[in-house]
Amino acid sequence: MNYFELFEIPVSFELDTVELKRKYYVLSKTFHPDRFTLKSETEQLLALNQSTEINKAYRTLKERQSRIRYILELKGVIFVEGQEKVPQDFLMEMMEINESLMELKLDPEPSSIRRIEKQIEEIETSLGKEISAVMELIDLDNPDESKLELVKIYYLKTKYLQRLRENLFN
C-alpha cells in the first residue's frame, strides 16, 4: 500500500493539505499505540508499526518536495545520490550564486544578502511556473516518462536552490 492509498487520496503533485491532515489525525487516533496497551504483544507491535508508517507517510506527503520525490519513485523514477545531472546552464548559474555567497562571507553586506535572496526567489518562481504546467498535464495513472524526467530535473534544481538558501542564512 502506498502513502496515497493509506490516506485514501488520489496520487497528485498538488493535494489538499487540510484534507490530508484531517485523515492523518483520524488514522493516528485509530492506531495510536496507547489504545493497544491492553491488547496482545503482537497487536501492540502491529499498532506501533502502523503508527510509525502513518507518521512517515504524513511527513512525506505534507511537504511538496518530499511528495514530488515520493511520486517520482512510486512511478519508477530512480534517484542515484551524487550521480544526478541537471542542465549545464543551470549549474553555471548556481556556481555564480555560490561565488557571490563566498564573497558575501568575506563582506556581509545586507544589500548583497537581499540581492542574492531575490535572485534565488526569482529562479524558484520561474522554475515553479515552468513545471506547474507539466505537472498538471501528467496522467499519474499512465505517466509519460519524459514528463516525469522533467519533474525530476525540477526536483533536483530546487534541491540546489534549497542548499543555496541554507548557505545564505548560515
PDB file of C-alpha atoms in Angstrom:
ATOM      1  CA  MET A   1       0.000   0.000   0.000  1.00  0.00           C
ATOM      2  CA  ASN A   2       1.416   3.372  -0.959  1.00  0.00           C
ATOM      3  CA  TYR A   3       1.032   6.522   1.131  1.00  0.00           C
ATOM      4  CA  PHE A   4      -1.761   7.922  -1.018  1.00  0.00           C
ATOM      5  CA  GLU A   5      -3.755   4.710  -0.625  1.00  0.00           C
ATOM      6  CA  LEU A   6      -3.123   4.798   3.123  1.00  0.00           C
ATOM      7  CA  PHE A   7      -4.797   8.212   3.329  1.00  0.00           C
ATOM      8  CA  GLU A   8      -7.353   7.354   0.626  1.00  0.00           C
ATOM      9  CA  ILE A   9      -6.418  10.321  -1.540  1.00  0.00           C
ATOM     10  CA  PRO A  10      -5.553  10.423  -5.245  1.00  0.00           C
ATOM     11  CA  VAL A  11      -1.911  10.443  -6.297  1.00  0.00           C
ATOM     12  CA  SER A  12      -1.202  14.074  -7.123  1.00  0.00           C
ATOM     13  CA  PHE A  13       1.678  16.531  -7.016  1.00  0.00           C
ATOM     14  CA  GLU A  14      -0.727  19.113  -5.587  1.00  0.00           C
ATOM     15  CA  LEU A  15      -3.053  17.986  -2.849  1.00  0.00           C
ATOM     16  CA  ASP A  16      -5.419  19.339  -0.259  1.00  0.00           C
ATOM     17  CA  THR A  17      -3.173  19.533   2.813  1.00  0.00           C
ATOM     18  CA  VAL A  18      -6.147  20.278   5.084  1.00  0.00           C
ATOM     19  CA  GLU A  19      -7.806  17.030   3.986  1.00  0.00           C
ATOM     20  CA  LEU A  20      -4.506  15.172   4.369  1.00  0.00           C
ATOM     21  CA  LYS A  21      -4.133  16.486   7.924  1.00  0.00           C
ATOM     22  CA  ARG A  22      -7.720  15.520   8.777  1.00  0.00           C
ATOM     23  CA  LYS A  23      -7.182  11.964   7.552  1.00  0.00           C
ATOM     24  CA  TYR A  24      -3.843  11.810   9.344  1.00  0.00           C
ATOM     25  CA  TYR A  25      -5.492  12.682  12.663  1.00  0.00           C
ATOM     26  CA  VAL A  26      -8.168  10.025  12.166  1.00  0.00           C
ATOM     27  CA  LEU A  27      -5.598   7.330  11.368  1.00  0.00           C
ATOM     28  CA  SER A  28      -3.265   8.473  14.154  1.00  0.00           C
ATOM     29  CA  LYS A  29      -6.050   8.227  16.676  1.00  0.00           C
ATOM     30  CA  THR A  30      -7.178   4.829  15.396  1.00  0.00           C
ATOM     31  CA  PHE A  31      -3.713   3.271  15.520  1.00  0.00           C
ATOM     32  CA  HIS A  32      -2.173   5.153  18.429  1.00  0.00           C
ATOM     33  CA  PRO A  33      -0.133   2.646  20.478  1.00  0.00           C
ATOM     34  CA  ASP A  34      -1.753   3.823  23.739  1.00  0.00           C
ATOM     35  CA  ARG A  35      -5.064   2.397  22.519  1.00  0.00           C
ATOM     36  CA  PHE A  36      -3.471  -1.059  22.399  1.00  0.00           C
ATOM     37  CA  THR A  37      -1.927  -1.286  25.883  1.00  0.00           C
ATOM     38  CA  LEU A  38      -4.406  -3.975  26.971  1.00  0.00           C
ATOM     39  CA  LYS A  39      -4.059  -5.958  23.732  1.00  0.00           C
ATOM     40  CA  SER A  40      -1.660  -8.784  22.970  1.00  0.00           C
ATOM     41  CA  GLU A  41       2.011  -8.086  22.379  1.00  0.00           C
ATOM     42  CA  THR A  42       1.526  -8.857  18.681  1.00  0.00           C
ATOM     43  CA  GLU A  43      -1.326  -6.354  18.385  1.00  0.00           C
ATOM     44  CA  GLN A  44       0.725  -3.741  20.235  1.00  0.00           C
ATOM     45  CA  LEU A  45       3.630  -4.254  17.853  1.00  0.00           C
ATOM     46  CA  LEU A  46       1.337  -4.058  14.816  1.00  0.00           C
ATOM     47  CA  ALA A  47      -0.196  -0.824  16.126  1.00  0.00           C
ATOM     48  CA  LEU A  48       3.247   0.649  16.770  1.00  0.00           C
ATOM     49  CA  ASN A  49       4.398  -0.276  13.260  1.00  0.00           C
ATOM     50  CA  GLN A  50       1.220   1.103  11.713  1.00  0.00           C
ATOM     51  CA  SER A  51       1.512   4.319  13.729  1.00  0.00           C
ATOM     52  CA  THR A  52       5.133   4.720  12.622  1.00  0.00           C
ATOM     53  CA  GLU A  53       4.157   4.186   8.977  1.00  0.00           C
ATOM     54  CA  ILE A  54       1.287   6.693   9.254  1.00  0.00           C
ATOM     55  CA  ASN A  55       3.647   9.329  10.680  1.00  0.00           C
ATOM     56  CA  LYS A  56       6.240   8.680   7.973  1.00  0.00           C
ATOM     57  CA  ALA A  57       3.588   8.830   5.241  1.00  0.00           C
ATOM     58  CA  TYR A  58       2.193  12.096   6.588  1.00  0.00           C
ATOM     59  CA  ARG A  59       5.626  13.748   6.797  1.00  0.00           C
ATOM     60  CA  THR A  60       6.359  12.643   3.230  1.00  0.00           C
ATOM     61  CA  LEU A  61       3.093  13.852   1.701  1.00  0.00           C
ATOM     62  CA  LYS A  62       2.650  17.118   3.593  1.00  0.00           C
ATOM     63  CA  GLU A  63       5.869  18.666   2.226  1.00  0.00           C
ATOM     64  CA  ARG A  64       5.820  19.388  -1.503  1.00  0.00           C
ATOM     65  CA  GLN A  65       9.450  18.436  -2.147  1.00  0.00           C
ATOM     66  CA  SER A  66       9.261  15.073  -0.407  1.00  0.00           C
ATOM     67  CA  ARG A  67       5.863  14.411  -2.037  1.00  0.00           C
ATOM     68  CA  ILE A  68       7.329  15.080  -5.504  1.00  0.00           C
ATOM     69  CA  ARG A  69      10.217  12.706  -4.876  1.00  0.00           C
ATOM     70  CA  TYR A  70       7.881  10.058  -3.456  1.00  0.00           C
ATOM     71  CA  ILE A  71       5.602  10.223  -6.510  1.00  0.00           C
ATOM     72  CA  LEU A  72       8.571  10.018  -8.861  1.00  0.00           C
ATOM     73  CA  GLU A  73       9.893   6.955  -7.035  1.00  0.00           C
ATOM     74  CA  LEU A  74       6.388   5.462  -6.969  1.00  0.00           C
ATOM     75  CA  LYS A  75       6.277   5.837 -10.748  1.00  0.00           C
ATOM     76  CA  GLY A  76       9.648   4.140 -11.202  1.00  0.00           C
ATOM     77  CA  VAL A  77      11.948   7.142 -11.492  1.00  0.00           C
ATOM     78  CA  ILE A  78      15.292   6.187  -9.988  1.00  0.00           C
ATOM     79  CA  PHE A  79      17.469   8.530  -7.948  1.00  0.00           C
ATOM     80  CA  VAL A  80      21.173   7.783  -7.550  1.00  0.00           C
ATOM     81  CA  GLU A  81      22.579  10.152  -4.937  1.00  0.00           C
ATOM     82  CA  GLY A  82      25.565  12.117  -6.176  1.00  0.00           C
ATOM     83  CA  GLN A  83      25.110  10.977  -9.766  1.00  0.00           C
ATOM     84  CA  GLU A  84      22.110  13.054 -10.758  1.00  0.00           C
ATOM     85  CA  LYS A  85      22.548  15.510 -13.596  1.00  0.00           C
ATOM     86  CA  VAL A  86      20.989  18.912 -14.117  1.00  0.00           C
ATOM     87  CA  PRO A  87      21.446  21.080 -17.212  1.00  0.00           C
ATOM     88  CA  GLN A  88      24.863  22.706 -17.561  1.00  0.00           C
ATOM     89  CA  ASP A  89      23.458  26.242 -17.852  1.00  0.00           C
ATOM     90  CA  PHE A  90      21.662  25.794 -14.537  1.00  0.00           C
ATOM     91  CA  LEU A  91      24.858  24.540 -12.891  1.00  0.00           C
ATOM     92  CA  MET A  92      26.744  27.577 -14.175  1.00  0.00           C
ATOM     93  CA  GLU A  93      24.088  29.867 -12.712  1.00  0.00           C
ATOM     94  CA  MET A  94      24.334  28.029  -9.360  1.00  0.00           C
ATOM     95  CA  MET A  95      28.127  28.377  -9.416  1.00  0.00           C
ATOM     96  CA  GLU A  96      27.789  32.133  -9.926  1.00  0.00           C
ATOM     97  CA  ILE A  97      25.424  32.408  -6.973  1.00  0.00           C
ATOM     98  CA  ASN A  98      27.759  30.238  -4.910  1.00  0.00           C
ATOM     99  CA  GLU A  99      30.652  32.564  -5.729  1.00  0.00           C
ATOM    100  CA  SER A 100      28.511  35.504  -4.610  1.00  0.00           C
ATOM    101  CA  LEU A 101      27.833  33.650  -1.359  1.00  0.00           C
ATOM    102  CA  MET A 102      31.555  33.137  -0.781  1.00  0.00           C
ATOM    103  CA  GLU A 103      32.191  36.834  -1.384  1.00  0.00           C
ATOM    104  CA  LEU A 104      29.362  37.608   0.995  1.00  0.00           C
ATOM    105  CA  LYS A 105      31.051  35.656   3.778  1.00  0.00           C
ATOM    106  CA  LEU A 106      34.073  37.944   3.437  1.00  0.00           C
ATOM    107  CA  ASP A 107      31.972  41.109   3.358  1.00  0.00           C
ATOM    108  CA  PRO A 108      28.442  40.502   4.719  1.00  0.00           C
ATOM    109  CA  GLU A 109      26.664  43.447   3.130  1.00  0.00           C
ATOM    110  CA  PRO A 110      22.877  43.464   3.863  1.00  0.00           C
ATOM    111  CA  SER A 111      22.022  44.715   0.376  1.00  0.00           C
ATOM    112  CA  SER A 112      24.034  41.838  -1.133  1.00  0.00           C
ATOM    113  CA  ILE A 113      22.168  39.340   1.034  1.00  0.00           C
ATOM    114  CA  ARG A 114      18.846  40.730  -0.215  1.00  0.00           C
ATOM    115  CA  ARG A 115      20.080  40.718  -3.815  1.00  0.00           C
ATOM    116  CA  ILE A 116      21.117  37.052  -3.654  1.00  0.00           C
ATOM    117  CA  GLU A 117      17.915  36.086  -1.860  1.00  0.00           C
ATOM    118  CA  LYS A 118      15.894  37.860  -4.558  1.00  0.00           C
ATOM    119  CA  GLN A 119      17.898  36.096  -7.263  1.00  0.00           C
ATOM    120  CA  ILE A 120      17.150  32.691  -5.676  1.00  0.00           C
ATOM    121  CA  GLU A 121      13.449  33.586  -5.320  1.00  0.00           C
ATOM    122  CA  GLU A 122      13.241  34.622  -8.972  1.00  0.00           C
ATOM    123  CA  ILE A 123      14.761  31.328 -10.094  1.00  0.00           C
ATOM    124  CA  GLU A 124      12.373  29.386  -7.827  1.00  0.00           C
ATOM    125  CA  THR A 125       9.386  31.314  -9.191  1.00  0.00           C
ATOM    126  CA  SER A 126      10.464  30.751 -12.777  1.00  0.00           C
ATOM    127  CA  LEU A 127      11.017  27.026 -12.204  1.00  0.00           C
ATOM    128  CA  GLY A 128       7.662  26.742 -10.435  1.00  0.00           C
ATOM    129  CA  LYS A 129       5.812  28.333 -13.343  1.00  0.00           C
ATOM    130  CA  GLU A 130       7.569  26.100 -15.871  1.00  0.00           C
ATOM    131  CA  ILE A 131       6.866  22.857 -14.040  1.00  0.00           C
ATOM    132  CA  SER A 132       3.290  23.627 -12.932  1.00  0.00           C
ATOM    133  CA  ALA A 133       2.016  23.278 -16.480  1.00  0.00           C
ATOM    134  CA  VAL A 134       3.878  19.988 -16.906  1.00  0.00           C
ATOM    135  CA  MET A 135       2.593  18.614 -13.594  1.00  0.00           C
ATOM    136  CA  GLU A 136      -0.986  19.476 -14.499  1.00  0.00           C
ATOM    137  CA  LEU A 137      -0.689  17.559 -17.786  1.00  0.00           C
ATOM    138  CA  ILE A 138       0.799  14.373 -16.328  1.00  0.00           C
ATOM    139  CA  ASP A 139      -1.627  11.483 -16.085  1.00  0.00           C
ATOM    140  CA  LEU A 140      -0.205   9.798 -12.990  1.00  0.00           C
ATOM    141  CA  ASP A 141      -2.155   6.614 -13.748  1.00  0.00           C
ATOM    142  CA  ASN A 142      -0.223   6.265 -17.014  1.00  0.00           C
ATOM    143  CA  PRO A 143       2.621   8.814 -16.896  1.00  0.00           C
ATOM    144  CA  ASP A 144       4.777   9.868 -19.814  1.00  0.00           C
ATOM    145  CA  GLU A 145       8.397   9.121 -18.839  1.00  0.00           C
ATOM    146  CA  SER A 146       9.715  12.286 -20.481  1.00  0.00           C
ATOM    147  CA  LYS A 147       7.373  14.432 -18.369  1.00  0.00           C
ATOM    148  CA  LEU A 148       8.404  12.570 -15.225  1.00  0.00           C
ATOM    149  CA  GLU A 149      12.021  13.260 -16.153  1.00  0.00           C
ATOM    150  CA  LEU A 150      11.202  16.987 -16.375  1.00  0.00           C
ATOM    151  CA  VAL A 151       9.700  16.820 -12.883  1.00  0.00           C
ATOM    152  CA  LYS A 152      12.823  15.010 -11.658  1.00  0.00           C
ATOM    153  CA  ILE A 153      15.055  17.751 -13.080  1.00  0.00           C
ATOM    154  CA  TYR A 154      12.819  20.355 -11.416  1.00  0.00           C
ATOM    155  CA  TYR A 155      13.138  18.476  -8.114  1.00  0.00           C
ATOM    156  CA  LEU A 156      16.937  18.356  -8.417  1.00  0.00           C
ATOM    157  CA  LYS A 157      17.131  22.053  -9.295  1.00  0.00           C
ATOM    158  CA  THR A 158      15.035  23.003  -6.288  1.00  0.00           C
ATOM    159  CA  LYS A 159      17.346  20.945  -4.076  1.00  0.00           C
ATOM    160  CA  TYR A 160      20.270  23.077  -5.325  1.00  0.00           C
ATOM    161  CA  LEU A 161      18.317  26.238  -4.584  1.00  0.00           C
ATOM    162  CA  GLN A 162      17.398  24.971  -1.139  1.00  0.00           C
ATOM    163  CA  ARG A 163      21.089  24.415  -0.331  1.00  0.00           C
ATOM    164  CA  LEU A 164      21.967  27.891  -1.611  1.00  0.00           C
ATOM    165  CA  ARG A 165      19.241  29.403   0.552  1.00  0.00           C
ATOM    166  CA  GLU A 166      20.545  27.499   3.586  1.00  0.00           C
ATOM    167  CA  ASN A 167      24.086  28.727   2.867  1.00  0.00           C
ATOM    168  CA  LEU A 168      22.816  32.281   2.528  1.00  0.00           C
ATOM    169  CA  PHE A 169      21.365  32.285   6.029  1.00  0.00           C
ATOM    170  CA  ASN A 170      24.040  30.217   7.792  1.00  0.00           C
TER     171      ASN A 170
END
